[in-house]
Amino acid sequence: MPMAADHTNGQQRASAIIRTLIEGGVTTFFLAPGSRSTPLVLQIARDSHASVHVHTDERGAGFAAVGFARGSGMPAAVITTSGTAVANLYPAVVEASTDAQPLIVLSADRPADKRGTGANQTINQVEIFGAYVRYFADLGVDDTSSNISSVVDVVRSALLAATTLTPGPVQLNCQFAKPLAPPYEPATGQDDSGLDPVGDRAAQAMWSRPAAPVEPISDDVLSALTQSARGIAVVGRLDRREDAEAAAAFAKALGYAIVADIASQVPRGNDPTGPITLCDETISRDPERMPRPETVLHIGGRLVSTRIGEWLRSVNPARVVHAAFNSLAYDPFGLITDRVKVSAASLVAASHEVSRKRIDAGSHSLRTGWQEEVVALSRRGSEAIRERTSVTSIGVPTGPQVAGAVWSGVPGDWSLLIGNSLPVRDFNDYAWGEGPAHIATNRGASGIDGLICTAYGLSVGSRRPTLAVLGDLTTLHDLNGLALVAQTSRPIVVVVVNNGGGAIFGRLPIADHADVFARYFQTAHDLE
């Protein structure tokens, strides 16, 4: 006769889940309160190793966890109760999945025997996020010792899936039966776990993201890149400054100019010690004078600008190599001919190999004519940026002027979060020069939701003061995130670019249809 399951309150399973995460380095938790998640909440509330951030809105808590991952490179866990609370995490899970950000979802649930019975606050939470999670497990109510051991194994597997190869979100759906809280016992103040108490500062010391394997670039691809007489490196979104430094070093070794996306972390400007950098403004202002490369090296993730792809499609280069840091597909213009998986270490190794070959061949001066062409283009772009961002009179600033002023004014040791819609495009076009220590964008799915909460999570994860530049509709979309920002221990500044509605739609053909544009697309308002 099978042994009956012991599910008096689920504290053993909850303890196993939380302790395994903490031992694995996940010490930051974003919590949206609810009843069914009580066993998990009791564990983090009474664990000195957990850094807990409470927000009333599950959607905001999820985006705060995404921001934390962007700022730290580490996963945070977000805890919700059952029902629609879990569904509210969907936008954040999509963003994390499409942009390779680690995230642990701990969704509390009713026991399986309550499903399909009409029990209150019960929905189908099993694989609710579909293909957007890297791993899913449905943890039942069995609290026997053998099952607790398997729970530990499941949590370790989830953590591995969230942080290696292509990082992303995972979901552990945790069934809990009543009673959800044991009889109250005052805390003893003792901790026999053997772990040292940590806050968000020490969490980073506990966690070490698994090193990406050093996969050398094949001789065929490296030879094609090296021998190209006219090469351009397009650098998309990168997570870490070390990745950006490796990308810039490789481009410089190849003799390639760089088109640097705003989220690439690559310095944008005319640094005499670095590679030549070009800007999107040059493409829009003077497309017929853009260089026509025969080889393009795309390093990193997606780009803000669609003009880059349109320009490259018109050029139709013979070879387009995508050097990717993860396994996410990215080829919206159908141009990539070669795809290689790289790490910062493999790019640095390739840089040394290219430099060594050039020294052996006695080639120290690279393609003088090509260099002169792109240098002249870079200077023209810089002049155009200065013209559009300069402020000559007191009045309502333009988007480019806001981008230029923030970029030059934000302290170098701050993090900068740039909202979607017009702000990120203005920064991509007009932010020129050194810039802050870290730039973040939510460009996985490019939504306008959860950006204020993302700023909070970014500040916690990066351990830096944070400045967020957001559009007015983006701000209205996440106003309750200000309640979370109010909890900050570091400065968080939100700059709102208020153009009275969805001004970006004014760039689309629908703007010509005056009878529907203002009400149905622009959503104009007079809020201050």
Coordinates of C-alpha atoms in Angstrom, one line a residue:
M1 CA 0.0 0.0 0.0
P2 CA 1.6 3.3 -1.0
M3 CA 2.5 5.8 1.7
A4 CA 0.3 8.8 2.0
A5 CA 1.9 12.1 1.1
D6 CA 2.8 14.4 3.9
H7 CA 1.6 17.9 2.9
T8 CA 0.7 19.5 6.1
N9 CA 2.0 22.9 5.0
G10 CA 4.8 22.5 2.5
Q11 CA 7.5 24.1 4.7
Q12 CA 10.0 21.3 4.0
R13 CA 9.7 21.7 0.2
A14 CA 9.7 25.5 0.5
S15 CA 12.8 25.4 2.6
A16 CA 14.5 23.0 0.1
I17 CA 13.7 25.3 -2.8
I18 CA 14.9 28.5 -1.1
R19 CA 18.0 27.0 0.5
T20 CA 19.1 25.4 -2.8
L21 CA 18.7 28.7 -4.7
I22 CA 20.7 30.6 -2.0
E23 CA 23.4 28.0 -2.0
G24 CA 23.5 28.4 -5.8
G25 CA 24.0 32.1 -5.5
V26 CA 20.4 33.4 -5.9
T27 CA 20.0 35.6 -2.9
T28 CA 17.8 38.4 -4.3
F29 CA 14.1 37.9 -4.3
F30 CA 11.3 40.1 -5.7
L31 CA 8.0 39.4 -4.0
A32 CA 4.4 40.2 -4.8
P33 CA 2.3 39.3 -1.7
G34 CA -0.4 36.6 -1.8
S35 CA -1.7 33.8 0.3
R36 CA -0.8 30.6 -1.6
S37 CA 2.9 31.5 -1.7
T38 CA 3.1 31.8 2.1
P39 CA 5.5 28.8 2.6
L40 CA 8.0 30.4 0.3
V41 CA 7.6 33.8 1.8
L42 CA 8.1 32.5 5.3
Q43 CA 11.5 31.0 4.2
I44 CA 12.9 34.2 2.6
A45 CA 11.5 36.5 5.3
R46 CA 13.3 34.6 8.0
D47 CA 16.5 33.8 6.1
S48 CA 19.4 36.3 6.8
H49 CA 20.9 35.4 3.4
A50 CA 18.0 36.6 1.4
S51 CA 17.7 40.2 0.1
V52 CA 13.9 40.7 -0.4
H53 CA 12.2 43.5 -2.4
V54 CA 8.3 43.7 -2.0
H55 CA 6.1 45.2 -4.7
T56 CA 2.3 45.0 -5.0
D57 CA 2.3 44.3 -8.7
E58 CA 3.5 41.0 -10.1
R59 CA 4.2 42.5 -13.5
G60 CA 6.5 45.1 -11.9
A61 CA 8.2 42.6 -9.7
G62 CA 9.0 40.5 -12.8
F63 CA 10.5 43.5 -14.6
A64 CA 12.5 44.4 -11.5
A65 CA 14.0 40.9 -11.6
V66 CA 14.8 41.5 -15.3
G67 CA 16.5 44.8 -14.4
F68 CA 18.5 43.1 -11.7
A69 CA 19.8 40.5 -14.2
R70 CA 20.8 43.4 -16.6
G71 CA 22.7 45.1 -13.8
S72 CA 24.4 42.1 -12.2
G73 CA 24.5 39.3 -14.8
M74 CA 23.0 37.2 -12.1
P75 CA 19.4 35.7 -11.8
A76 CA 17.0 36.9 -9.2
A77 CA 13.9 34.9 -8.1
V78 CA 10.4 36.4 -8.3
I79 CA 7.7 34.9 -6.1
T80 CA 3.9 35.1 -6.8
T81 CA 0.7 33.6 -5.5
S82 CA -1.5 31.5 -7.7
G83 CA -4.0 32.5 -10.5
T84 CA -3.7 35.7 -12.6
A85 CA -0.8 36.7 -10.4
V86 CA 1.3 34.3 -12.4
A87 CA -0.1 35.4 -15.8
N88 CA 1.0 39.0 -14.9
L89 CA 4.6 37.8 -15.1
Y90 CA 4.2 37.0 -18.8
P91 CA 5.7 40.3 -20.3
A92 CA 8.8 40.1 -18.1
V93 CA 9.3 36.4 -18.9
V94 CA 9.0 37.2 -22.6
E95 CA 11.6 40.0 -22.3
A96 CA 14.0 37.8 -20.4
S97 CA 13.6 35.0 -22.8
T98 CA 14.1 37.1 -26.0
D99 CA 17.1 38.9 -24.6
A100 CA 18.9 36.0 -22.7
Q101 CA 18.5 37.3 -19.2
P102 CA 18.4 34.8 -16.3
L103 CA 15.3 34.8 -14.2
I104 CA 13.8 32.3 -11.7
V105 CA 10.0 32.2 -11.4
L106 CA 8.6 30.6 -8.3
S107 CA 4.9 30.4 -8.9
A108 CA 2.7 29.1 -6.0
D109 CA -0.2 26.9 -7.0
R110 CA -3.1 24.9 -5.6
P111 CA -2.6 21.2 -5.4
A112 CA -3.1 19.3 -8.6
D113 CA -6.4 17.7 -7.3
K114 CA -8.0 21.2 -7.2
R115 CA -7.3 21.8 -10.9
G116 CA -10.4 21.7 -13.1
T117 CA -12.8 21.8 -10.1
G118 CA -13.7 25.5 -10.1
A119 CA -11.6 26.1 -7.0
N120 CA -11.1 29.7 -6.3
Q121 CA -8.0 31.5 -7.8
T122 CA -7.0 28.4 -9.7
I123 CA -5.9 28.5 -13.3
N124 CA -3.8 26.2 -15.4
Q125 CA -0.3 27.3 -14.5
V126 CA 1.4 24.2 -15.9
E127 CA 3.8 25.5 -18.7
I128 CA 1.8 28.7 -18.8
F129 CA 4.8 30.5 -20.4
G130 CA 5.2 27.9 -23.1
A131 CA 8.4 28.1 -25.2
Y132 CA 9.5 31.3 -23.4
V133 CA 11.1 29.4 -20.5
R134 CA 14.3 27.3 -20.7
Y135 CA 13.0 24.9 -18.0
F136 CA 9.7 24.0 -16.3
A137 CA 8.9 21.8 -13.3
D138 CA 5.6 21.2 -11.5
L139 CA 6.5 20.4 -7.9
G140 CA 3.8 18.4 -6.1
V141 CA 2.7 18.4 -2.5
D142 CA 4.7 15.3 -1.4
D143 CA 6.9 16.2 1.6
T144 CA 8.5 12.8 2.1
S145 CA 12.3 12.8 2.4
S146 CA 12.8 11.1 -0.9
N147 CA 10.8 13.7 -2.7
I148 CA 12.6 16.6 -0.9
S149 CA 15.8 15.2 -2.4
S150 CA 14.4 15.2 -5.9
V151 CA 13.1 18.8 -5.3
V152 CA 16.7 19.8 -4.7
D153 CA 17.8 18.2 -7.9
V154 CA 15.0 19.9 -9.8
V155 CA 16.0 23.4 -8.4
R156 CA 19.6 22.8 -9.3
S157 CA 18.6 21.8 -12.9
A158 CA 16.5 24.9 -13.2
L159 CA 19.3 27.2 -12.0
L160 CA 21.7 25.5 -14.5
A161 CA 19.2 26.1 -17.4
A162 CA 18.7 29.7 -16.4
T163 CA 22.4 30.6 -16.4
T164 CA 24.3 28.5 -19.0
L165 CA 24.5 28.3 -22.8
T166 CA 21.7 30.8 -23.6
P167 CA 20.5 32.3 -20.3
G168 CA 16.8 32.9 -19.7
P169 CA 13.8 32.4 -17.5
V170 CA 12.8 29.2 -15.8
Q171 CA 9.6 28.3 -13.9
L172 CA 9.1 26.2 -10.8
N173 CA 5.4 25.8 -10.2
C174 CA 5.1 25.0 -6.5
Q175 CA 1.9 23.3 -5.2
F176 CA 1.0 24.0 -1.6
A177 CA -1.9 22.7 0.3
K178 CA -3.5 24.2 3.4
P179 CA -2.5 24.9 6.1
L180 CA -0.1 27.3 4.5
A181 CA 1.6 28.5 7.7
P182 CA 2.7 26.3 10.6
P183 CA 1.9 27.4 14.2
Y184 CA 3.9 30.5 15.0
E185 CA 7.2 29.9 16.8
P186 CA 9.5 32.9 17.6
A187 CA 12.7 32.9 15.7
T188 CA 15.7 31.6 17.7
G189 CA 18.2 33.9 16.0
Q190 CA 20.4 31.0 15.2
D191 CA 21.5 29.9 11.8
D192 CA 23.0 26.5 11.4
S193 CA 23.2 26.5 7.6
G194 CA 26.9 27.2 7.5
L195 CA 26.4 30.1 5.1
D196 CA 27.4 33.7 5.9
P197 CA 24.5 36.2 5.9
V198 CA 24.5 38.3 2.7
G199 CA 22.9 41.3 1.3
D200 CA 22.8 42.5 -2.3
R201 CA 26.5 43.5 -2.1
A202 CA 27.8 40.1 -1.0
A203 CA 25.5 38.2 -3.4
Q204 CA 27.8 38.9 -6.3
A205 CA 30.7 37.4 -4.4
M206 CA 28.7 34.1 -4.0
W207 CA 27.7 33.9 -7.6
S208 CA 30.0 33.2 -10.5
R209 CA 28.3 33.0 -13.9
P210 CA 29.6 29.9 -15.6
A211 CA 32.3 30.8 -18.0
A212 CA 31.4 30.6 -21.7
P213 CA 33.5 28.1 -23.5
V214 CA 36.3 29.5 -25.6
E215 CA 35.3 28.5 -29.1
P216 CA 37.9 29.6 -31.6
I217 CA 36.7 31.3 -34.7
S218 CA 37.3 28.9 -37.7
D219 CA 40.3 29.5 -39.9
D220 CA 38.0 30.0 -42.9
V221 CA 35.9 32.8 -41.3
L222 CA 39.0 34.4 -39.7
S223 CA 40.8 34.4 -43.0
A224 CA 37.8 36.0 -44.7
L225 CA 37.6 38.7 -42.1
T226 CA 41.3 39.4 -42.2
Q227 CA 41.7 39.5 -45.9
S228 CA 38.7 41.8 -46.6
A229 CA 39.9 45.1 -48.0
R230 CA 36.7 46.9 -46.9
G231 CA 35.2 45.8 -43.6
I232 CA 32.7 47.2 -41.1
A233 CA 31.9 45.8 -37.6
V234 CA 28.4 46.4 -36.4
V235 CA 28.2 45.9 -32.6
G236 CA 24.7 45.2 -31.2
R237 CA 23.6 44.9 -27.6
L238 CA 26.1 43.4 -25.2
D239 CA 25.7 42.7 -21.5
R240 CA 29.1 43.5 -20.1
R241 CA 31.8 46.0 -20.6
E242 CA 34.4 43.2 -21.0
D243 CA 32.4 41.9 -23.9
A244 CA 32.4 45.4 -25.5
E245 CA 36.2 45.8 -24.9
A246 CA 36.8 42.5 -26.6
A247 CA 34.6 43.4 -29.6
A248 CA 36.3 46.8 -30.0
A249 CA 39.8 45.1 -29.8
F250 CA 38.9 42.6 -32.5
A251 CA 37.5 45.3 -34.8
K252 CA 40.6 47.4 -34.3
A253 CA 42.9 44.4 -35.0
L254 CA 41.0 43.7 -38.2
G255 CA 41.2 47.4 -39.3
Y256 CA 37.4 47.6 -39.3
A257 CA 35.4 50.7 -38.4
I258 CA 32.6 50.2 -35.9
V259 CA 28.9 51.1 -36.0
A260 CA 28.1 50.9 -32.3
D261 CA 24.5 50.4 -31.1
I262 CA 23.5 52.5 -28.1
A263 CA 23.4 49.3 -25.9
S264 CA 26.7 47.9 -27.1
Q265 CA 28.7 49.3 -24.2
V266 CA 31.2 50.4 -26.8
P267 CA 32.4 54.0 -26.5
R268 CA 30.9 56.1 -29.3
G269 CA 33.1 58.9 -30.6
N270 CA 36.5 59.6 -32.1
D271 CA 38.8 58.0 -29.6
P272 CA 42.3 58.1 -31.2
T273 CA 43.3 54.9 -29.3
G274 CA 40.3 52.9 -30.3
P275 CA 38.6 51.8 -33.6
I276 CA 36.9 54.4 -35.8
T277 CA 33.2 54.7 -34.9
L278 CA 30.3 55.6 -37.1
C279 CA 26.8 56.7 -36.1
D280 CA 23.3 56.1 -37.4
E281 CA 22.8 59.8 -37.9
T282 CA 25.3 59.6 -40.8
I283 CA 23.2 56.9 -42.5
S284 CA 20.0 58.9 -42.3
R285 CA 21.5 62.2 -43.3
D286 CA 23.9 61.1 -46.0
P287 CA 23.0 57.6 -47.1
E288 CA 24.5 57.9 -50.6
R289 CA 27.9 58.7 -49.0
M290 CA 27.9 55.7 -46.7
P291 CA 30.8 53.2 -47.3
R292 CA 30.1 50.1 -49.2
P293 CA 31.8 47.3 -47.3
E294 CA 32.5 43.9 -48.8
T295 CA 32.5 42.2 -45.4
V296 CA 30.5 42.9 -42.3
L297 CA 31.1 41.5 -38.9
H298 CA 28.0 41.7 -36.6
I299 CA 29.0 41.2 -33.0
G300 CA 26.5 40.7 -30.2
G301 CA 22.7 41.0 -30.1
R302 CA 20.0 43.0 -31.8
L303 CA 20.2 46.6 -33.0
V304 CA 17.9 49.5 -32.2
S305 CA 18.2 50.8 -35.7
T306 CA 16.5 49.3 -38.7
R307 CA 18.4 51.7 -41.0
I308 CA 21.5 49.6 -40.5
G309 CA 19.9 46.5 -41.9
E310 CA 18.3 48.5 -44.7
W311 CA 21.7 50.0 -45.6
L312 CA 23.4 46.7 -45.5
R313 CA 20.7 45.1 -47.7
S314 CA 21.2 47.8 -50.2
V315 CA 25.0 47.2 -50.1
N316 CA 24.6 43.4 -50.3
P317 CA 28.0 42.6 -48.9
A318 CA 29.6 39.3 -50.0
R319 CA 30.0 38.0 -46.4
V320 CA 28.2 38.9 -43.2
V321 CA 29.5 37.1 -40.1
H322 CA 27.5 37.1 -36.9
A323 CA 29.6 36.6 -33.8
A324 CA 27.0 35.7 -31.2
F325 CA 27.4 35.4 -27.4
N326 CA 24.4 33.1 -27.1
S327 CA 22.2 30.8 -29.3
L328 CA 19.4 33.2 -30.0
A329 CA 18.6 33.6 -33.7
Y330 CA 19.1 37.1 -35.1
D331 CA 18.9 37.8 -38.8
P332 CA 15.8 39.9 -39.5
F333 CA 17.2 41.1 -42.9
G334 CA 18.3 37.7 -44.1
L335 CA 21.9 38.7 -44.7
I336 CA 24.0 36.5 -42.4
T337 CA 26.3 34.1 -44.3
D338 CA 28.2 32.7 -41.3
R339 CA 27.3 32.4 -37.6
V340 CA 30.0 31.7 -34.9
K341 CA 29.5 31.3 -31.2
V342 CA 32.0 33.4 -29.3
S343 CA 32.9 34.7 -25.8
A344 CA 35.0 37.7 -24.8
A345 CA 38.0 35.3 -24.4
S346 CA 37.7 33.9 -27.9
L347 CA 37.4 37.4 -29.4
V348 CA 40.6 38.5 -27.5
A349 CA 42.3 35.4 -28.8
A350 CA 41.3 36.1 -32.3
S351 CA 42.6 39.7 -32.0
H352 CA 46.0 38.4 -30.9
E353 CA 46.0 36.0 -33.8
V354 CA 45.1 38.7 -36.4
S355 CA 47.7 41.1 -35.0
R356 CA 50.4 38.3 -35.0
K357 CA 49.7 37.5 -38.6
R358 CA 49.9 41.1 -39.7
I359 CA 53.2 41.6 -37.9
D360 CA 54.6 38.4 -39.5
A361 CA 53.5 39.7 -42.9
G362 CA 55.0 43.1 -42.2
S363 CA 51.7 44.8 -42.6
H364 CA 51.4 47.6 -40.1
S365 CA 49.3 50.1 -42.1
L366 CA 45.8 48.8 -42.9
R367 CA 44.0 49.9 -46.0
T368 CA 44.8 53.6 -46.0
G369 CA 42.2 54.6 -48.5
W370 CA 39.4 52.8 -46.8
Q371 CA 40.4 54.2 -43.4
E372 CA 40.4 57.8 -44.8
E373 CA 37.0 57.3 -46.2
V374 CA 35.4 56.1 -42.9
V375 CA 37.3 58.7 -40.8
A376 CA 35.9 61.5 -43.0
L377 CA 32.4 59.9 -42.6
S378 CA 32.8 59.7 -38.9
R379 CA 33.7 63.4 -38.6
R380 CA 30.7 64.4 -40.7
G381 CA 28.5 62.4 -38.4
S382 CA 30.0 64.0 -35.3
E383 CA 29.3 67.4 -36.8
A384 CA 25.7 66.5 -37.6
I385 CA 25.2 65.3 -34.0
R386 CA 26.6 68.5 -32.5
E387 CA 24.3 70.5 -34.7
R388 CA 21.2 68.6 -33.7
T389 CA 22.0 68.4 -30.0
S390 CA 23.2 71.9 -29.3
V391 CA 20.9 74.2 -27.3
T392 CA 21.0 77.8 -28.5
S393 CA 17.9 79.2 -26.7
I394 CA 15.7 78.5 -23.7
G395 CA 12.6 76.6 -24.8
V396 CA 11.1 73.2 -25.1
P397 CA 14.0 70.8 -25.8
T398 CA 13.9 68.4 -28.7
G399 CA 14.4 64.7 -28.3
P400 CA 17.9 64.9 -29.7
Q401 CA 18.7 67.7 -27.3
V402 CA 17.5 65.7 -24.3
A403 CA 19.6 62.7 -25.5
G404 CA 22.7 64.8 -25.9
A405 CA 22.3 66.6 -22.6
V406 CA 21.7 63.4 -20.6
W407 CA 24.5 61.5 -22.3
S408 CA 27.0 64.3 -21.6
G409 CA 25.6 65.1 -18.1
V410 CA 25.0 61.7 -16.4
P411 CA 27.9 60.8 -14.0
G412 CA 30.3 58.2 -15.4
D413 CA 29.7 55.8 -12.6
W414 CA 25.9 55.6 -13.0
S415 CA 23.8 53.1 -14.9
L416 CA 21.6 54.5 -17.6
L417 CA 18.3 52.9 -18.6
I418 CA 16.8 54.1 -21.9
G419 CA 13.1 53.5 -22.6
N420 CA 11.7 52.3 -25.8
S421 CA 9.8 54.2 -28.5
L422 CA 11.4 57.6 -29.3
P423 CA 14.0 57.9 -26.4
V424 CA 16.0 54.9 -27.4
R425 CA 16.1 56.0 -31.1
D426 CA 17.2 59.5 -30.1
F427 CA 20.0 58.1 -27.9
N428 CA 21.0 55.7 -30.6
D429 CA 21.3 58.6 -33.1
Y430 CA 22.6 61.4 -31.0
A431 CA 24.4 60.1 -27.9
W432 CA 28.0 60.6 -28.8
G433 CA 31.1 60.5 -26.5
E434 CA 32.2 58.5 -23.5
G435 CA 28.8 58.0 -21.8
P436 CA 28.1 56.3 -18.4
A437 CA 29.5 53.1 -17.0
H438 CA 26.6 50.9 -18.1
I439 CA 23.7 51.3 -20.5
A440 CA 20.6 49.1 -20.4
T441 CA 17.6 48.7 -22.6
N442 CA 14.6 46.3 -22.7
R443 CA 14.9 45.6 -26.4
G444 CA 14.2 41.8 -26.2
A445 CA 10.6 42.4 -27.1
S446 CA 10.9 46.2 -27.1
G447 CA 7.7 46.8 -25.0
I448 CA 7.0 49.9 -23.0
D449 CA 5.8 48.1 -19.9
G450 CA 7.6 47.8 -16.6
L451 CA 10.4 50.3 -17.3
I452 CA 10.2 52.1 -13.9
C453 CA 10.5 48.8 -12.1
T454 CA 13.3 47.7 -14.5
A455 CA 15.2 50.8 -13.4
Y456 CA 14.8 49.8 -9.7
G457 CA 16.1 46.3 -10.4
L458 CA 18.9 47.7 -12.5
S459 CA 20.0 49.8 -9.6
V460 CA 19.9 46.9 -7.2
G461 CA 21.8 44.6 -9.6
S462 CA 24.4 47.1 -10.7
R463 CA 24.8 48.6 -7.2
R464 CA 25.0 52.0 -8.9
P465 CA 22.8 55.1 -8.9
T466 CA 20.5 54.9 -11.9
L467 CA 19.1 57.4 -14.4
A468 CA 16.1 56.3 -16.5
V469 CA 14.9 58.3 -19.6
L470 CA 11.4 57.2 -20.4
G471 CA 8.6 58.5 -22.7
D472 CA 5.3 59.7 -21.2
L473 CA 3.2 56.7 -22.2
T474 CA 5.9 54.4 -20.9
T475 CA 5.8 56.2 -17.6
L476 CA 2.0 56.1 -17.4
H477 CA 2.2 52.4 -18.1
D478 CA 4.2 51.7 -14.9
L479 CA 3.2 54.5 -12.5
N480 CA 2.8 52.1 -9.6
G481 CA 6.5 51.3 -10.1
L482 CA 7.2 54.6 -8.3
A483 CA 6.1 52.8 -5.1
L484 CA 8.9 50.3 -5.6
V485 CA 11.4 53.0 -6.5
A486 CA 10.6 54.8 -3.3
Q487 CA 12.2 51.9 -1.4
T488 CA 15.6 52.5 -3.0
S489 CA 18.8 52.9 -1.0
R490 CA 20.5 54.6 -4.0
P491 CA 19.6 57.5 -6.1
I492 CA 17.2 56.7 -9.0
V493 CA 16.3 59.6 -11.3
V494 CA 13.5 59.3 -13.9
V495 CA 13.5 61.7 -16.7
V496 CA 10.2 61.8 -18.6
V497 CA 10.2 63.0 -22.2
N498 CA 6.6 64.3 -22.4
N499 CA 5.5 64.8 -25.9
G500 CA 1.8 64.5 -25.1
G501 CA 1.3 60.9 -26.4
G502 CA 2.7 58.3 -28.8
A503 CA 4.7 60.7 -30.9
I504 CA 6.6 57.8 -32.6
F505 CA 3.4 56.9 -34.5
G506 CA 3.8 60.3 -36.2
R507 CA 6.7 58.7 -38.2
L508 CA 4.4 56.0 -39.6
P509 CA 2.1 56.3 -42.7
I510 CA -1.0 56.1 -40.4
A511 CA -0.2 59.7 -39.3
D512 CA -1.6 60.9 -42.7
H513 CA -5.0 59.6 -41.6
A514 CA -6.0 62.5 -39.5
D515 CA -9.5 61.1 -38.8
V516 CA -8.2 58.2 -36.7
F517 CA -4.6 59.1 -35.9
A518 CA -4.9 61.4 -32.8
R519 CA -7.4 59.3 -30.9
Y520 CA -6.5 55.7 -31.8
F521 CA -2.8 55.9 -32.3
Q522 CA -1.3 59.0 -30.7
T523 CA -3.5 58.7 -27.6
A524 CA -2.8 62.4 -26.9
H525 CA -3.1 63.7 -23.3
D526 CA -2.6 66.9 -21.4
L527 CA -1.1 65.4 -18.2
E528 CA 2.0 67.1 -16.7

